[in-house]
Short mmCIF file of C-alpha atoms in Angstrom, two decimals:
data_model
loop_
_atom_site.label_atom_id
_atom_site.label_comp_id
_atom_site.label_asym_id
_atom_site.label_seq_id
_atom_site.Cartn_x
_atom_site.Cartn_y
_atom_site.Cartn_z
CA MET A 281 0.02 -0.13 -0.22
CA LEU A 282 3.07 2.47 0.89
CA ASN A 283 4.36 1.66 -2.72
CA ILE A 284 0.66 2.58 -4.37
CA PHE A 285 0.76 5.97 -2.07
CA LYS A 286 4.29 6.56 -3.73
CA LEU A 287 3.36 6.08 -7.15
CA ALA A 288 0.11 8.23 -6.63
CA MET A 289 1.82 11.01 -5.53
CA ARG A 290 4.54 11.00 -8.39
CA ASN A 291 1.84 10.69 -10.62
CA LEU A 292 0.23 13.85 -9.39
CA ARG A 293 3.41 15.72 -9.49
CA ARG A 294 4.46 14.62 -12.87
CA TYR A 295 0.52 16.24 -13.99
CA GLN A 296 0.84 19.36 -11.74
CA ARG A 297 -1.71 21.75 -14.07
CA ARG A 298 -4.30 19.17 -14.00
CA THR A 299 -3.71 18.11 -10.41
CA LEU A 300 -3.98 22.30 -9.25
CA LEU A 301 -6.61 23.05 -11.28
CA THR A 302 -8.52 19.82 -9.93
CA SER A 303 -7.44 20.82 -6.35
CA VAL A 304 -8.75 24.35 -6.85
CA LEU A 305 -11.80 23.31 -8.23
CA ILE A 306 -13.03 20.65 -5.18
CA SER A 307 -11.65 23.73 -3.18
CA LEU A 308 -13.79 26.35 -4.14
CA GLY A 309 -16.94 23.78 -3.89
CA VAL A 310 -15.57 23.18 -0.13
CA VAL A 311 -15.55 26.88 0.67
CA ALA A 312 -18.88 27.48 -0.63
CA VAL A 313 -20.20 25.19 1.02
CA LEU A 314 -18.61 25.87 4.64
CA LEU A 315 -19.29 29.84 4.13
CA PHE A 316 -23.06 29.19 3.07
CA ILE A 317 -23.26 26.62 6.46
CA SER A 318 -21.10 29.38 8.83
CA VAL A 319 -22.97 32.30 7.44
CA SER A 320 -26.98 30.91 7.29
CA GLY A 321 -26.26 29.44 10.18
CA SER A 322 -24.98 32.53 12.11
CA PHE A 323 -28.17 34.30 10.79
CA LYS A 324 -30.62 31.38 11.61
CA ALA A 325 -29.20 31.15 15.21
CA LEU A 326 -29.56 35.01 15.55
CA MET A 327 -33.20 35.34 14.29
CA ILE A 328 -33.98 32.39 16.27
CA GLY A 329 -32.43 34.25 19.69
CA GLN A 330 -34.22 37.40 18.71
CA ILE A 331 -37.59 35.71 18.69
CA THR A 332 -37.11 33.49 21.68
CA ASP A 333 -35.03 35.87 23.79
CA SER A 334 -37.35 38.85 23.18
CA MET A 335 -40.43 37.46 22.78
CA LEU A 336 -41.69 33.65 22.85
CA GLY A 337 -39.30 31.86 24.80
CA HIS A 338 -38.53 28.47 23.93
CA LEU A 339 -41.64 26.73 24.78
CA GLN A 340 -45.06 27.47 25.80
CA VAL A 341 -47.79 25.69 27.53
CA HIS A 342 -51.70 26.90 27.14
CA GLN A 343 -55.06 25.57 27.88
CA LYS A 344 -55.93 23.13 25.13
CA GLY A 345 -57.66 24.85 22.44
CA TYR A 346 -55.98 27.99 23.33
CA LEU A 347 -53.69 28.53 20.16
CA ALA A 348 -56.25 27.91 17.42
CA SER A 349 -58.51 30.82 18.87
CA ILE A 350 -55.42 33.18 19.95
CA ASP A 351 -56.37 35.54 17.26
CA SER A 352 -59.18 36.58 19.51
CA LEU A 353 -57.22 36.37 22.33
CA PRO A 354 -59.54 34.35 24.38
CA LEU A 355 -59.99 34.77 28.15
CA ASP A 356 -62.37 31.65 28.60
CA ARG A 357 -59.26 29.50 27.72
CA ASN A 358 -57.36 30.68 30.35
CA LEU A 359 -55.18 28.54 32.71
CA GLN A 360 -56.75 28.29 36.15
CA GLU A 361 -55.22 27.65 39.67
CA LYS A 362 -54.73 24.44 40.20
CA GLN A 363 -54.27 23.85 36.31
CA ILE A 364 -51.59 26.30 36.86
CA ALA A 365 -50.28 24.64 40.15
CA LYS A 366 -49.99 21.30 38.48
CA VAL A 367 -47.64 22.88 35.27
CA LYS A 368 -45.59 24.87 37.72
CA GLU A 369 -45.08 21.42 39.63
CA ILE A 370 -43.56 19.42 36.77
CA LEU A 371 -41.58 22.79 35.48
CA ASP A 372 -40.01 22.92 38.94
CA GLN A 373 -38.81 19.49 39.01
CA ASN A 374 -37.24 19.49 35.57
CA ARG A 375 -33.60 20.69 36.08
CA ALA A 376 -33.08 21.52 32.22
CA ILE A 377 -35.51 24.65 32.41
CA GLU A 378 -34.22 27.46 33.45
CA SER A 379 -37.00 29.68 33.92
CA TYR A 380 -40.85 30.34 33.09
CA SER A 381 -42.97 33.62 32.74
CA MET A 382 -46.83 33.58 33.53
CA ARG A 383 -48.57 35.85 31.08
CA ILE A 384 -52.61 36.87 30.53
CA LYS A 385 -52.86 38.15 26.86
CA LEU A 386 -55.80 40.67 26.15
CA GLY A 387 -57.09 42.89 23.58
CA ALA A 388 -58.01 46.65 25.03
CA MET A 389 -59.25 49.68 23.66
CA PHE A 390 -56.30 52.28 24.06
CA SER A 391 -57.36 55.83 24.33
CA ASN A 392 -54.93 58.88 24.39
CA PHE A 393 -57.92 60.96 25.42
CA THR A 394 -57.89 62.75 22.06
CA GLU A 395 -58.23 59.23 19.58
CA THR A 396 -58.79 55.75 20.77
CA THR A 397 -57.34 52.38 18.95
CA ASN A 398 -57.22 48.63 19.33
CA LEU A 399 -54.11 47.05 21.18
CA ARG A 400 -53.21 43.56 22.08
CA LEU A 401 -51.38 43.01 25.34
CA ASN A 402 -49.07 40.98 27.15
CA ALA A 403 -49.36 41.15 31.04
CA VAL A 404 -46.62 40.02 32.55
CA ASN A 405 -44.96 39.82 35.77
CA PRO A 406 -41.43 41.48 35.08
CA GLU A 407 -38.91 39.58 37.08
CA GLN A 408 -40.28 35.94 35.76
CA GLU A 409 -40.48 37.93 32.43
CA LEU A 410 -36.57 39.00 32.17
CA ARG A 411 -35.33 35.81 33.29
CA THR A 412 -37.47 34.23 30.45
CA VAL A 413 -36.84 36.63 27.82
CA PRO A 414 -33.88 38.06 28.93
CA MET A 415 -33.54 40.19 25.59
CA LEU A 416 -36.87 41.71 25.84
CA THR A 417 -35.27 45.29 27.23
CA GLU A 418 -33.02 45.61 24.31
CA ARG A 419 -36.54 46.08 22.39
CA ILE A 420 -37.33 49.28 24.51
CA ILE A 421 -36.41 51.97 22.36
CA LYS A 422 -37.45 55.24 24.71
CA GLY A 423 -37.86 55.03 28.36
CA LYS A 424 -36.15 53.64 31.29
CA LYS A 425 -35.30 49.60 30.80
CA GLU A 426 -34.18 48.55 34.43
CA GLY A 427 -36.96 46.47 36.19
CA LEU A 428 -39.00 46.52 32.58
CA LEU A 429 -42.04 48.19 34.46
CA ALA A 430 -44.04 48.47 37.41
CA LYS A 431 -47.47 48.45 38.47
CA GLY A 432 -49.95 51.32 37.00
CA GLU A 433 -47.27 51.27 33.93
CA ILE A 434 -47.33 50.29 30.53
CA LEU A 435 -44.80 49.84 27.08
CA VAL A 436 -46.54 51.10 24.16
CA PRO A 437 -45.82 49.54 20.67
CA GLU A 438 -43.86 51.95 18.41
CA LEU A 439 -46.32 51.80 15.48
CA ILE A 440 -49.52 53.21 18.45
CA ALA A 441 -46.64 55.33 20.03
CA LYS A 442 -46.25 57.18 16.79
CA GLY A 443 -49.47 57.38 15.27
CA MET A 444 -51.34 57.91 18.79
CA ASN A 445 -48.87 60.77 19.28
CA VAL A 446 -47.93 59.48 22.49
CA ASN A 447 -44.88 59.90 24.99
CA ILE A 448 -42.66 59.00 27.89
CA GLY A 449 -44.96 60.16 30.99
CA ASP A 450 -47.80 60.20 29.41
CA THR A 451 -51.05 59.05 30.76
CA ILE A 452 -53.64 57.12 28.67
CA VAL A 453 -56.48 54.83 29.42
CA LEU A 454 -56.84 50.82 28.76
CA VAL A 455 -60.83 50.01 27.99
CA ALA A 456 -61.00 46.11 28.36
CA THR A 457 -63.80 43.31 28.24
CA ASN A 458 -63.64 40.57 30.49
CA LYS A 459 -65.20 37.17 29.91
CA GLU A 460 -68.08 37.64 31.87
CA GLY A 461 -68.49 40.61 29.26
CA SER A 462 -68.37 43.09 31.99
CA VAL A 463 -66.34 46.44 30.39
CA ASN A 464 -63.66 48.22 32.61
CA GLY A 465 -61.29 50.88 32.36
CA GLN A 466 -58.27 52.09 33.62
CA PRO A 467 -55.43 55.07 33.73
CA PHE A 468 -51.46 54.08 32.51
CA ILE A 469 -48.24 55.83 33.06
CA VAL A 470 -46.39 55.47 29.39
CA ARG A 471 -43.35 53.70 30.87
CA GLY A 472 -41.67 53.11 27.11
CA VAL A 473 -42.02 52.82 23.75
CA LEU A 474 -41.21 48.96 22.53
CA GLU A 475 -39.73 48.16 19.15
CA GLY A 476 -41.87 45.96 16.93
CA ILE A 477 -40.62 42.54 15.39
CA SER A 478 -42.01 39.98 13.30
CA GLY A 479 -44.16 37.39 14.36
CA PRO A 480 -46.98 36.90 17.03
CA GLY A 481 -46.96 38.81 20.15
CA GLY A 482 -44.10 40.89 18.17
CA ARG A 483 -46.37 44.26 18.21
CA ASP A 484 -47.86 43.62 21.20
CA GLY A 485 -47.82 46.25 24.31
CA ILE A 486 -46.98 45.19 27.94
CA ILE A 487 -48.59 46.11 30.88
CA HIS A 488 -47.92 44.38 34.98
CA LEU A 489 -49.62 40.91 35.45
CA GLN A 490 -51.75 42.69 38.55
CA ASP A 491 -53.18 45.41 36.46
CA ALA A 492 -54.69 43.35 33.97
CA LYS A 493 -56.27 41.66 36.61
CA SER A 494 -57.57 44.44 38.25
CA LEU A 495 -58.63 45.54 34.26
CA LEU A 496 -60.41 42.11 33.77
CA ARG A 497 -61.44 41.94 37.10
CA ILE A 498 -59.85 38.29 37.61
CA GLU A 499 -60.02 37.06 41.21
CA GLY A 500 -57.48 34.38 42.00
CA ASN A 501 -54.82 32.93 39.69
CA GLU A 502 -55.57 32.95 36.19
CA ILE A 503 -53.10 33.17 33.33
CA SER A 504 -53.33 32.84 29.51
CA GLU A 505 -49.52 30.94 28.75
CA ILE A 506 -46.92 29.78 30.40
CA ALA A 507 -43.56 31.06 28.45
CA ILE A 508 -40.25 28.37 29.07
CA ARG A 509 -36.96 29.40 28.93
CA LEU A 510 -34.37 26.42 28.81
CA GLN A 511 -31.00 25.83 30.33
CA ASP A 512 -29.79 24.94 26.42
CA ILE A 513 -32.33 24.95 23.10
CA LYS A 514 -30.75 22.23 22.06
CA PHE A 515 -32.27 20.19 24.61
CA MET A 516 -35.52 21.55 23.43
CA ASP A 517 -37.16 18.29 21.59
CA ARG A 518 -36.30 16.15 24.58
CA ILE A 519 -37.95 18.67 26.77
CA PHE A 520 -40.58 19.18 24.86
CA ALA A 521 -41.48 15.24 24.38
CA ASP A 522 -40.94 15.08 28.20
CA LEU A 523 -43.47 18.13 28.66
CA GLN A 524 -45.92 16.19 26.42
CA GLY A 525 -45.72 12.94 28.25
CA GLN A 526 -46.64 14.44 31.94
CA LEU A 527 -49.09 16.89 30.70
CA GLY A 528 -50.77 15.35 27.64
CA PRO A 529 -52.76 12.66 29.72
CA ILE A 530 -54.23 14.81 32.52
CA LYS A 531 -57.79 15.02 31.08
CA ASN A 532 -60.53 16.92 32.13
CA LYS A 533 -64.10 15.80 33.72
CA MET A 534 -65.27 15.43 30.03
CA ASP A 535 -62.24 13.19 29.66
CA LYS A 536 -60.84 15.67 27.58
CA PRO A 537 -57.00 17.01 26.96
CA VAL A 538 -56.56 20.10 29.70
CA PHE A 539 -52.81 21.22 28.10
CA GLU A 540 -51.48 21.58 25.39
CA VAL A 541 -47.43 22.42 24.57
CA HIS A 542 -45.67 24.23 21.59
CA THR A 543 -42.05 24.83 20.82
CA TRP A 544 -41.59 28.49 19.39
CA GLN A 545 -41.69 26.27 15.49
CA LYS A 546 -44.91 26.04 16.05
CA LEU A 547 -45.57 29.67 17.46
CA SER A 548 -43.30 31.77 14.85
CA PRO A 549 -43.51 31.98 10.86
CA PHE A 550 -39.72 32.45 10.79
CA PHE A 551 -39.42 28.52 11.28
CA ASN A 552 -40.31 28.31 7.86
CA ILE A 553 -37.68 30.51 6.55
CA ALA A 554 -35.13 28.31 9.12
CA ARG A 555 -36.53 25.64 7.01
CA MET A 556 -35.34 27.06 3.86
CA ILE A 557 -32.00 27.67 4.99
CA ASP A 558 -31.59 24.10 5.98
CA LEU A 559 -33.00 23.21 2.54
CA MET A 560 -31.00 25.75 0.56
CA THR A 561 -27.57 24.05 2.64
CA LEU A 562 -28.78 20.80 1.17
CA PHE A 563 -28.86 21.76 -2.29
CA ILE A 564 -25.61 23.48 -1.78
CA LYS A 565 -24.31 19.94 -0.35
CA THR A 566 -25.34 18.65 -3.52
CA MET A 567 -23.83 21.19 -5.72
CA LEU A 568 -20.49 20.44 -4.58
CA VAL A 569 -21.09 16.36 -4.85
CA ALA A 570 -21.76 17.08 -8.72
CA ILE A 571 -18.85 19.34 -8.88
CA VAL A 572 -16.12 17.12 -7.16
CA LEU A 573 -18.17 13.64 -9.12
CA VAL A 574 -17.56 15.86 -12.49
CA SER A 575 -14.03 16.88 -11.75
CA ILE A 576 -12.75 14.01 -10.51
CA MET A 577 -14.25 11.68 -13.07
CA ASN A 578 -13.06 14.29 -15.93
CA VAL A 579 -9.27 14.05 -14.89
CA MET A 580 -9.05 10.27 -14.24
CA ILE A 581 -10.69 9.38 -17.37
CA MET A 582 -8.26 11.51 -19.09
CA ALA A 583 -5.57 10.12 -16.74
CA VAL A 584 -6.29 6.63 -17.94
CA TYR A 585 -6.77 7.52 -21.54
CA GLU A 586 -2.96 9.57 -21.43
CA ARG A 587 -1.49 6.73 -19.69
CA ILE A 588 -2.53 3.99 -21.69
CA ASN A 589 1.10 2.48 -22.62
CA GLU A 590 1.93 2.82 -18.93
CA ILE A 591 -0.82 0.88 -18.26
CA GLY A 592 0.04 -1.89 -20.20
CA THR A 593 3.86 -1.81 -19.61
CA ILE A 594 2.95 -2.04 -15.55
CA ALA A 595 0.68 -5.18 -16.30
CA ALA A 596 3.07 -6.97 -18.99
CA ILE A 597 5.51 -7.05 -15.98
CA GLY A 598 3.20 -8.81 -13.87
CA THR A 599 1.04 -5.93 -11.90
CA VAL A 600 -2.19 -7.65 -11.12
CA PRO A 601 -5.25 -5.39 -12.09
CA ASN A 602 -6.12 -5.21 -8.32
CA LYS A 603 -3.21 -2.98 -8.12
CA ILE A 604 -3.72 -1.00 -10.69
CA LEU A 605 -6.92 -0.17 -9.64
CA SER A 606 -5.90 0.78 -6.02
CA LEU A 607 -3.26 3.10 -8.23
CA PHE A 608 -5.93 5.19 -9.86
CA VAL A 609 -8.15 5.33 -6.82
CA MET A 610 -5.59 6.77 -4.64
CA GLU A 611 -4.82 8.87 -6.72
CA GLY A 612 -8.42 10.04 -6.87
CA PHE A 613 -8.65 9.71 -2.85
CA LEU A 614 -5.28 12.39 -2.84
CA LEU A 615 -7.03 14.74 -4.93
CA GLY A 616 -9.99 14.75 -2.97
CA VAL A 617 -7.98 14.65 0.49
CA PHE A 618 -5.68 18.08 -1.28
CA GLY A 619 -8.68 19.46 -2.32
CA THR A 620 -10.55 19.65 0.83
CA LEU A 621 -7.73 20.22 3.18
CA ILE A 622 -7.12 23.76 1.07
CA GLY A 623 -10.96 24.31 1.13
CA VAL A 624 -10.91 23.49 4.76
CA ILE A 625 -7.73 26.35 5.48
CA ILE A 626 -9.28 29.04 3.10
CA SER A 627 -13.12 28.78 4.95
CA LEU A 628 -11.31 28.58 8.32
CA VAL A 629 -9.69 31.81 7.63
CA SER A 630 -12.54 33.35 5.90
CA ILE A 631 -14.83 33.01 9.04
CA ALA A 632 -11.91 34.32 11.35
CA THR A 633 -11.77 37.58 8.98
CA MET A 634 -15.52 37.98 8.79
CA ASN A 635 -15.86 37.49 12.83
CA ALA A 636 -12.81 40.49 13.08
CA SER A 637 -14.46 42.51 10.61
CA GLN A 638 -17.81 42.74 12.56
CA ILE A 639 -20.28 42.82 9.53
CA SER A 640 -23.66 44.13 10.36
CA PHE A 641 -26.97 43.92 8.25
CA ASP A 642 -30.34 44.84 8.75
CA PHE A 643 -33.68 42.36 8.72
CA GLY A 644 -37.13 43.81 8.48
CA ARG A 645 -37.41 46.39 10.98
CA GLN A 646 -34.07 45.18 13.12
CA LYS A 647 -31.44 47.22 12.40
CA GLY A 648 -27.63 46.58 13.23
CA LEU A 649 -27.70 43.17 13.67
CA LEU A 650 -23.99 41.80 14.12
CA LEU A 651 -23.36 38.40 11.90
CA SER A 652 -20.86 36.26 14.02
CA PRO A 653 -20.55 33.48 11.22
CA THR A 654 -19.51 30.02 13.09
CA ILE A 655 -19.18 26.32 11.92
CA ALA A 656 -19.15 23.12 14.13
CA ALA A 657 -16.43 20.74 13.85
CA GLY A 658 -19.24 18.46 13.11
CA ASP A 659 -19.85 20.24 10.12
CA VAL A 660 -16.37 20.63 8.64
CA ILE A 661 -15.84 16.96 8.95
CA THR A 662 -18.95 15.77 7.59
CA VAL A 663 -18.08 17.80 4.30
CA SER A 664 -14.74 16.72 4.41
CA VAL A 665 -15.83 12.80 4.74
CA ILE A 666 -18.44 13.39 1.91
CA VAL A 667 -15.90 15.13 -0.49
CA VAL A 668 -13.34 12.50 0.04
CA ALA A 669 -15.85 9.61 -0.28
CA ILE A 670 -16.94 11.16 -3.73
CA ALA A 671 -13.61 11.48 -4.86
CA VAL A 672 -13.29 7.79 -4.29
CA LEU A 673 -16.16 6.85 -5.95
CA ALA A 674 -15.57 8.71 -8.94
CA SER A 675 -12.49 7.62 -9.48
CA LEU A 676 -13.67 3.88 -9.25
CA GLN A 677 -15.14 3.79 -13.10
CA PRO A 678 -11.94 4.98 -14.62
CA ALA A 679 -9.68 3.06 -12.41
CA TRP A 680 -11.89 -0.43 -12.90
CA LYS A 681 -11.38 0.63 -16.64
CA ALA A 682 -7.52 0.63 -16.28
CA ALA A 683 -7.61 -2.53 -14.25
CA LYS A 684 -9.40 -4.40 -16.96
CA MET A 685 -7.58 -2.82 -19.88
CA ASP A 686 -5.67 -5.72 -22.35
CA PRO A 687 -1.42 -5.52 -21.83
CA ILE A 688 -1.15 -6.32 -25.48
CA THR A 689 -4.07 -3.88 -26.93
CA ALA A 690 -2.33 -1.27 -24.38
CA LEU A 691 1.24 -1.55 -25.58
CA ARG A 692 0.18 -1.13 -29.24
CA HIS A 693 -1.96 2.04 -28.37
CA VAL A 694 -0.39 5.04 -29.87
#
């Protein structure tokens, strides 16, 4: 095997131009794939972080059927005191859960004493909410961020603030109808202006949980949803399955499920964009396979035709077909290794350069987002293995042809 390796290296050095061009072609394919994976992965992780860490959380628990009618913010599908206690008991026992936040979602009329408009609201416990969605304060573009808000204060969505000409410190009135049909109004002080982002809840105002209970005349403990933050989002599928297994079998007196659990993927339309990114990554990888396959096959076929006399000579002096086949396969393997190695080095240097350059971009209403491309060792290894394996497979047909060549016919070839 060592002799075959030496012969393969010698043959590649003999045809330096062809070796160089093939290696460059493979390298370009590897660079394209690795850079796309790193940049698209960074974009996807950034957007997921923006959505989960400033709005949704990683998981949410609702009463069964709430999500299907969430557009109308149904107060009659809120979780009741015993149901909340059961969920809290389960969440507190799970060490993979970092925090959770109780919320009431409601619709109200927003008045600045001159004009009136509709407004969707999230009522939260500030301490719980900041632990569950720690990037929420980054969405406050005007006003104080510390502590999020106090009782009697409201964070107004940016569009409402501009359209209603509302400023920090102004007094506004919220008028809401509770589930019994009773109407109630309550004044609030504008604490801050909240930047809107894409997705459900991205343009909602925020008030204190106790204020919502007062406004809706809710007695006791009652909430619309429980947002959950995990220690690591990588555990989301496992924790989701665990919660489904624990909460799913619980049924009410009518023998119907009480709870439903959803991941951020179910709650946010951005998940479809994330799936498109994954699909594009697969497409790019397929293109890489095609590039390597065509380039290696072309080089090896030309190598066989150009070296017919050489093949006939080594066959005539007793070299067995398996050795000839191994020689050409080794050449294809080395081409794949050289091209991959060069491509990986260029990619890692490029990724480090992009991180050092601190490239920023805008996404919708999100301005100045910092692109931080990274790539996992597993992705580098996977792409490298695929390229080398395809290089070996592509060299098999020409190698097989060379191994089966008749020595006498080969020696007569001009």
